[in-house]
Amino acid sequence: MNSLNEDDLPESRAATEDDSDEENEGTQKSKSIPVLRWNRKLLDGEGKLNCQCLIIAVGQVAAAFVDSLFCSDEREILCSVCCGGSSTLLSSWSQTAPSDSSCFVWRRKGRPEVALCQCREKVSSEQSFSWVDQLFSTIKPSTVIILDSQNVSRLKSGSEFLTSGDLFPLYALRSSALTSQPCCPFLEPPNTIGGLSAEVLTHCEVKHVPAVLYVAYVSDRDPLTQLIAAFTPILACSIIQPYIQDVSQQLAAEHKKLASFMKDTGSLYL
């Protein structure tokens, strides 16, 4: 598939979920409205965060891939996110370990051009719209990259991908404002993507923000270190190259490990 009908994007390619019971909608949302708590010291005079690229990793696999690329022990927390029935804000900025289930927006120290958001826990359909609306009311990225994963059993495809290669298949969806070409095939009909990733991509389409969603179809029977290799092709994409070049010696080492993952040791970490 070499092209994508842009008119189909919000409706059939990235599908947001509708609430069928309007009476329960207000009550449900009032109990689960996400709260984004920004570090005001790191925002500009207008309370905004400007960056060239925002990378949003949804789920454990995508979040682990981001951790392997950007040295997490040098992170600078921009925002913490509380999603749940409690109105209590996250009380500590110290919960920054890669294993944290909480959602944070952060950047590497000395690299203000790229902001990263990792959502390891599921954001419900009731929370997604408010979550995205709050995020983009403060952060103003020039480009958005979304990473997500789905179980391979959900993929409807005639491709013999399971027998033709070792890596799990990677597909893309994009907003109409994106001019660069994704580094993998577009997601084939009748497949759709829902949830938080769809909400972000739909927001970018409406607001004319260049954005691309990469979704990897993975197995739930393989180790996490193997699954994250599904995102390896995006390292060669022109859209992400400016933000990962010369990040650190560790990045170069991780890139090399990812690229040779299936050929060499079968393990991401040596």
Short mmCIF file of C-alpha atoms in Angstrom, two decimals:
data_model
loop_
_atom_site.label_atom_id
_atom_site.label_comp_id
_atom_site.label_asym_id
_atom_site.label_seq_id
_atom_site.Cartn_x
_atom_site.Cartn_y
_atom_site.Cartn_z
CA MET A 1 0.00 0.00 0.00
CA ASN A 2 1.72 3.15 -1.19
CA SER A 3 -0.81 5.82 -0.27
CA LEU A 4 -3.60 6.59 2.15
CA ASN A 5 -6.89 8.31 1.48
CA GLU A 6 -6.69 11.23 3.87
CA ASP A 7 -10.48 11.59 3.99
CA ASP A 8 -10.69 8.12 5.53
CA LEU A 9 -8.24 8.82 8.33
CA PRO A 10 -10.46 9.94 11.24
CA GLU A 11 -13.39 7.64 10.35
CA SER A 12 -12.02 4.27 9.34
CA ARG A 13 -8.30 4.22 9.96
CA ALA A 14 -8.03 5.75 13.45
CA ALA A 15 -11.33 5.16 15.20
CA THR A 16 -12.26 6.86 18.48
CA GLU A 17 -14.85 5.22 20.68
CA ASP A 18 -18.32 6.68 21.27
CA ASP A 19 -20.13 6.42 24.60
CA SER A 20 -23.52 4.84 23.99
CA ASP A 21 -25.12 5.74 27.32
CA GLU A 22 -25.29 9.53 27.59
CA GLU A 23 -26.80 9.42 31.07
CA ASN A 24 -23.83 7.57 32.51
CA GLU A 25 -21.26 9.51 30.48
CA GLY A 26 -21.12 12.57 32.72
CA THR A 27 -20.91 10.52 35.90
CA GLN A 28 -18.24 8.23 34.50
CA LYS A 29 -16.08 11.10 33.22
CA SER A 30 -16.37 13.04 36.46
CA LYS A 31 -14.82 10.07 38.27
CA SER A 32 -11.98 9.53 35.85
CA ILE A 33 -10.91 12.89 34.44
CA PRO A 34 -7.10 12.79 34.06
CA VAL A 35 -5.10 15.52 35.74
CA LEU A 36 -1.92 16.82 34.09
CA ARG A 37 0.44 18.51 36.52
CA TRP A 38 3.11 20.54 34.70
CA ASN A 39 6.44 21.69 36.06
CA ARG A 40 5.81 25.40 35.57
CA LYS A 41 9.50 26.24 35.90
CA LEU A 42 10.16 24.52 32.58
CA LEU A 43 7.39 26.27 30.62
CA ASP A 44 7.72 29.59 28.81
CA GLY A 45 6.26 32.91 29.93
CA GLU A 46 2.87 32.00 28.48
CA GLY A 47 2.76 28.67 30.28
CA LYS A 48 3.45 26.69 27.11
CA LEU A 49 6.06 24.10 26.19
CA ASN A 50 7.39 24.41 22.66
CA CYS A 51 9.30 21.53 21.12
CA GLN A 52 10.16 20.31 17.67
CA CYS A 53 8.96 16.76 18.23
CA LEU A 54 6.67 15.02 20.71
CA ILE A 55 6.99 11.23 20.92
CA ILE A 56 4.06 9.47 22.61
CA ALA A 57 4.61 5.80 23.50
CA VAL A 58 1.43 3.91 24.36
CA GLY A 59 1.70 0.59 26.18
CA GLN A 60 4.52 -1.47 27.65
CA VAL A 61 6.22 -2.38 24.37
CA ALA A 62 6.40 1.16 22.97
CA ALA A 63 7.44 2.60 26.34
CA ALA A 64 10.27 0.07 26.63
CA PHE A 65 11.45 0.96 23.14
CA VAL A 66 11.66 4.65 24.08
CA ASP A 67 13.59 3.73 27.22
CA SER A 68 16.11 1.86 25.08
CA LEU A 69 16.66 4.92 22.88
CA PHE A 70 16.76 7.80 25.36
CA CYS A 71 18.82 7.44 28.51
CA SER A 72 16.16 7.55 31.20
CA ASP A 73 18.55 8.34 34.06
CA GLU A 74 19.09 11.83 32.59
CA ARG A 75 15.42 12.72 32.30
CA GLU A 76 13.88 16.04 33.20
CA ILE A 77 10.21 15.63 34.19
CA LEU A 78 7.93 18.11 32.46
CA CYS A 79 4.55 16.79 33.55
CA SER A 80 3.02 14.01 35.62
CA VAL A 81 -0.35 12.54 34.75
CA CYS A 82 -2.90 11.10 37.13
CA CYS A 83 -5.58 8.95 35.51
CA GLY A 84 -8.07 7.34 37.87
CA GLY A 85 -11.01 7.82 40.14
CA SER A 86 -9.00 9.65 42.81
CA SER A 87 -8.55 13.39 42.55
CA THR A 88 -5.22 13.15 44.36
CA LEU A 89 -2.34 14.47 42.28
CA LEU A 90 0.92 12.63 42.07
CA SER A 91 2.73 14.01 45.07
CA SER A 92 6.28 13.26 44.07
CA TRP A 93 8.44 14.05 41.07
CA SER A 94 10.79 11.24 42.09
CA GLN A 95 8.73 8.43 40.50
CA THR A 96 10.79 8.41 37.34
CA ALA A 97 12.11 4.85 37.07
CA PRO A 98 11.52 3.11 33.73
CA SER A 99 9.40 0.54 35.59
CA ASP A 100 6.91 3.16 36.86
CA SER A 101 3.36 2.53 35.69
CA SER A 102 2.51 6.22 35.96
CA CYS A 103 2.48 8.44 32.92
CA PHE A 104 5.07 11.20 32.57
CA VAL A 105 6.05 13.75 29.97
CA TRP A 106 9.80 14.26 30.05
CA ARG A 107 12.87 15.19 28.05
CA ARG A 108 16.54 14.50 28.21
CA LYS A 109 18.54 17.19 29.94
CA GLY A 110 20.11 19.45 27.35
CA ARG A 111 17.76 18.17 24.59
CA PRO A 112 14.75 20.54 24.68
CA GLU A 113 13.84 19.90 21.04
CA VAL A 114 12.17 16.54 21.79
CA ALA A 115 9.62 15.72 24.50
CA LEU A 116 8.62 12.16 25.35
CA CYS A 117 5.46 10.78 26.89
CA GLN A 118 5.25 7.16 28.03
CA CYS A 119 1.86 5.66 28.94
CA ARG A 120 2.38 2.14 30.20
CA GLU A 121 -1.09 1.82 31.67
CA LYS A 122 -4.26 1.87 29.57
CA VAL A 123 -6.05 5.21 29.25
CA SER A 124 -9.77 4.47 29.00
CA SER A 125 -12.02 5.77 26.25
CA GLU A 126 -13.70 8.04 28.83
CA GLN A 127 -10.34 9.59 29.68
CA SER A 128 -8.77 9.84 26.21
CA PHE A 129 -10.38 13.03 24.93
CA SER A 130 -9.68 15.03 28.11
CA TRP A 131 -6.15 13.57 28.31
CA VAL A 132 -5.30 14.68 24.77
CA ASP A 133 -7.04 18.03 25.10
CA GLN A 134 -5.10 18.90 28.25
CA LEU A 135 -1.79 17.70 26.83
CA PHE A 136 -1.99 19.78 23.66
CA SER A 137 -3.35 22.84 25.44
CA THR A 138 0.11 23.17 27.03
CA ILE A 139 2.59 21.48 24.70
CA LYS A 140 3.02 22.83 21.16
CA PRO A 141 5.02 20.34 19.08
CA SER A 142 5.93 20.88 15.44
CA THR A 143 5.67 17.12 14.80
CA VAL A 144 4.09 14.24 16.70
CA ILE A 145 5.21 10.59 16.57
CA ILE A 146 2.94 8.00 18.20
CA LEU A 147 4.12 4.47 18.98
CA ASP A 148 1.65 1.73 19.87
CA SER A 149 1.36 -2.05 19.77
CA GLN A 150 -1.51 -4.44 19.21
CA ASN A 151 -1.80 -8.19 19.57
CA VAL A 152 -0.96 -9.84 16.27
CA SER A 153 -4.23 -11.80 16.42
CA ARG A 154 -6.08 -8.53 15.67
CA LEU A 155 -4.29 -7.99 12.38
CA LYS A 156 -6.34 -8.80 9.32
CA SER A 157 -3.86 -9.23 6.49
CA GLY A 158 -3.16 -11.50 3.58
CA SER A 159 0.59 -11.06 4.06
CA GLU A 160 2.57 -14.09 5.12
CA PHE A 161 4.52 -12.04 7.64
CA LEU A 162 4.87 -14.78 10.23
CA THR A 163 6.71 -17.04 7.82
CA SER A 164 8.61 -14.47 5.77
CA GLY A 165 10.58 -12.84 8.57
CA ASP A 166 11.47 -12.85 12.24
CA LEU A 167 10.39 -9.34 13.19
CA PHE A 168 6.77 -8.54 13.98
CA PRO A 169 4.99 -6.39 11.37
CA LEU A 170 4.98 -2.60 11.67
CA TYR A 171 2.40 -0.36 10.01
CA ALA A 172 1.72 3.37 9.86
CA LEU A 173 -1.10 5.90 9.80
CA ARG A 174 -0.51 9.62 9.31
CA SER A 175 -2.22 12.96 9.48
CA SER A 176 -2.72 14.78 6.19
CA ALA A 177 -0.30 17.52 7.31
CA LEU A 178 2.64 15.11 7.34
CA THR A 179 4.72 15.48 4.17
CA SER A 180 7.44 12.90 4.82
CA GLN A 181 6.93 9.25 3.95
CA PRO A 182 6.60 6.72 6.80
CA CYS A 183 9.22 3.98 6.87
CA CYS A 184 6.76 1.10 6.67
CA PRO A 185 3.52 0.22 4.85
CA PHE A 186 0.28 1.95 5.71
CA LEU A 187 -2.19 -0.04 7.80
CA GLU A 188 -4.40 -2.01 5.45
CA PRO A 189 -8.22 -1.92 5.56
CA PRO A 190 -10.27 -3.18 7.33
CA ASN A 191 -7.87 -2.73 10.27
CA THR A 192 -8.48 0.21 12.60
CA ILE A 193 -6.74 1.63 15.66
CA GLY A 194 -8.69 2.90 18.65
CA GLY A 195 -7.99 4.26 22.11
CA LEU A 196 -5.47 6.91 23.06
CA SER A 197 -3.39 6.60 19.90
CA ALA A 198 -6.43 7.20 17.71
CA GLU A 199 -7.43 10.19 19.83
CA VAL A 200 -3.99 11.77 19.45
CA LEU A 201 -3.88 11.19 15.70
CA THR A 202 -7.41 12.54 15.25
CA HIS A 203 -6.50 15.66 17.26
CA CYS A 204 -3.46 16.22 15.04
CA GLU A 205 -5.59 15.78 11.91
CA VAL A 206 -8.13 18.34 13.09
CA LYS A 207 -5.45 20.82 14.20
CA HIS A 208 -3.31 20.29 11.07
CA VAL A 209 -0.32 19.02 13.05
CA PRO A 210 2.09 16.71 11.16
CA ALA A 211 1.80 13.35 12.89
CA VAL A 212 2.48 9.68 12.25
CA LEU A 213 1.29 6.65 14.19
CA TYR A 214 3.44 3.52 14.10
CA VAL A 215 1.71 0.37 15.34
CA ALA A 216 3.56 -2.91 15.85
CA TYR A 217 1.62 -6.16 15.88
CA VAL A 218 3.24 -8.37 18.49
CA SER A 219 2.72 -11.64 20.32
CA ASP A 220 1.92 -11.90 24.01
CA ARG A 221 4.07 -15.01 24.30
CA ASP A 222 7.45 -13.45 23.57
CA PRO A 223 9.74 -11.55 25.97
CA LEU A 224 9.52 -7.77 26.00
CA THR A 225 13.12 -7.40 24.85
CA GLN A 226 12.22 -9.24 21.66
CA LEU A 227 8.99 -7.37 21.02
CA ILE A 228 10.51 -3.89 21.11
CA ALA A 229 12.68 -4.80 18.12
CA ALA A 230 9.52 -4.44 16.03
CA PHE A 231 10.02 -0.66 16.18
CA THR A 232 13.60 -0.84 14.85
CA PRO A 233 12.67 0.35 11.30
CA ILE A 234 11.67 3.79 12.53
CA LEU A 235 15.30 4.51 13.44
CA ALA A 236 15.97 4.99 9.73
CA CYS A 237 13.03 7.36 9.17
CA SER A 238 13.82 10.93 8.16
CA ILE A 239 11.15 12.20 10.55
CA ILE A 240 12.94 10.85 13.64
CA GLN A 241 16.60 10.93 12.60
CA PRO A 242 17.21 14.58 13.60
CA TYR A 243 16.15 13.83 17.16
CA ILE A 244 18.14 10.66 17.81
CA GLN A 245 21.44 11.60 16.16
CA ASP A 246 24.31 12.13 18.57
CA VAL A 247 22.11 11.80 21.65
CA SER A 248 24.80 9.87 23.46
CA GLN A 249 27.24 6.99 23.13
CA GLN A 250 24.68 4.86 24.89
CA LEU A 251 22.12 5.60 22.16
CA ALA A 252 24.56 4.45 19.51
CA ALA A 253 25.16 1.24 21.45
CA GLU A 254 21.44 0.61 21.91
CA HIS A 255 20.79 1.33 18.22
CA LYS A 256 23.42 -1.23 17.27
CA LYS A 257 21.95 -3.82 19.61
CA LEU A 258 18.47 -3.27 18.23
CA ALA A 259 19.60 -3.46 14.60
CA SER A 260 21.49 -6.72 15.13
CA PHE A 261 19.00 -8.15 17.61
CA MET A 262 17.61 -11.09 15.67
CA LYS A 263 20.88 -11.92 13.89
CA ASP A 264 23.23 -12.06 16.84
CA THR A 265 22.38 -13.01 20.40
CA GLY A 266 18.58 -12.92 20.46
CA SER A 267 18.75 -10.59 23.42
CA LEU A 268 18.59 -6.79 23.41
CA TYR A 269 21.01 -6.42 26.31
CA LEU A 270 24.44 -7.98 26.09
#
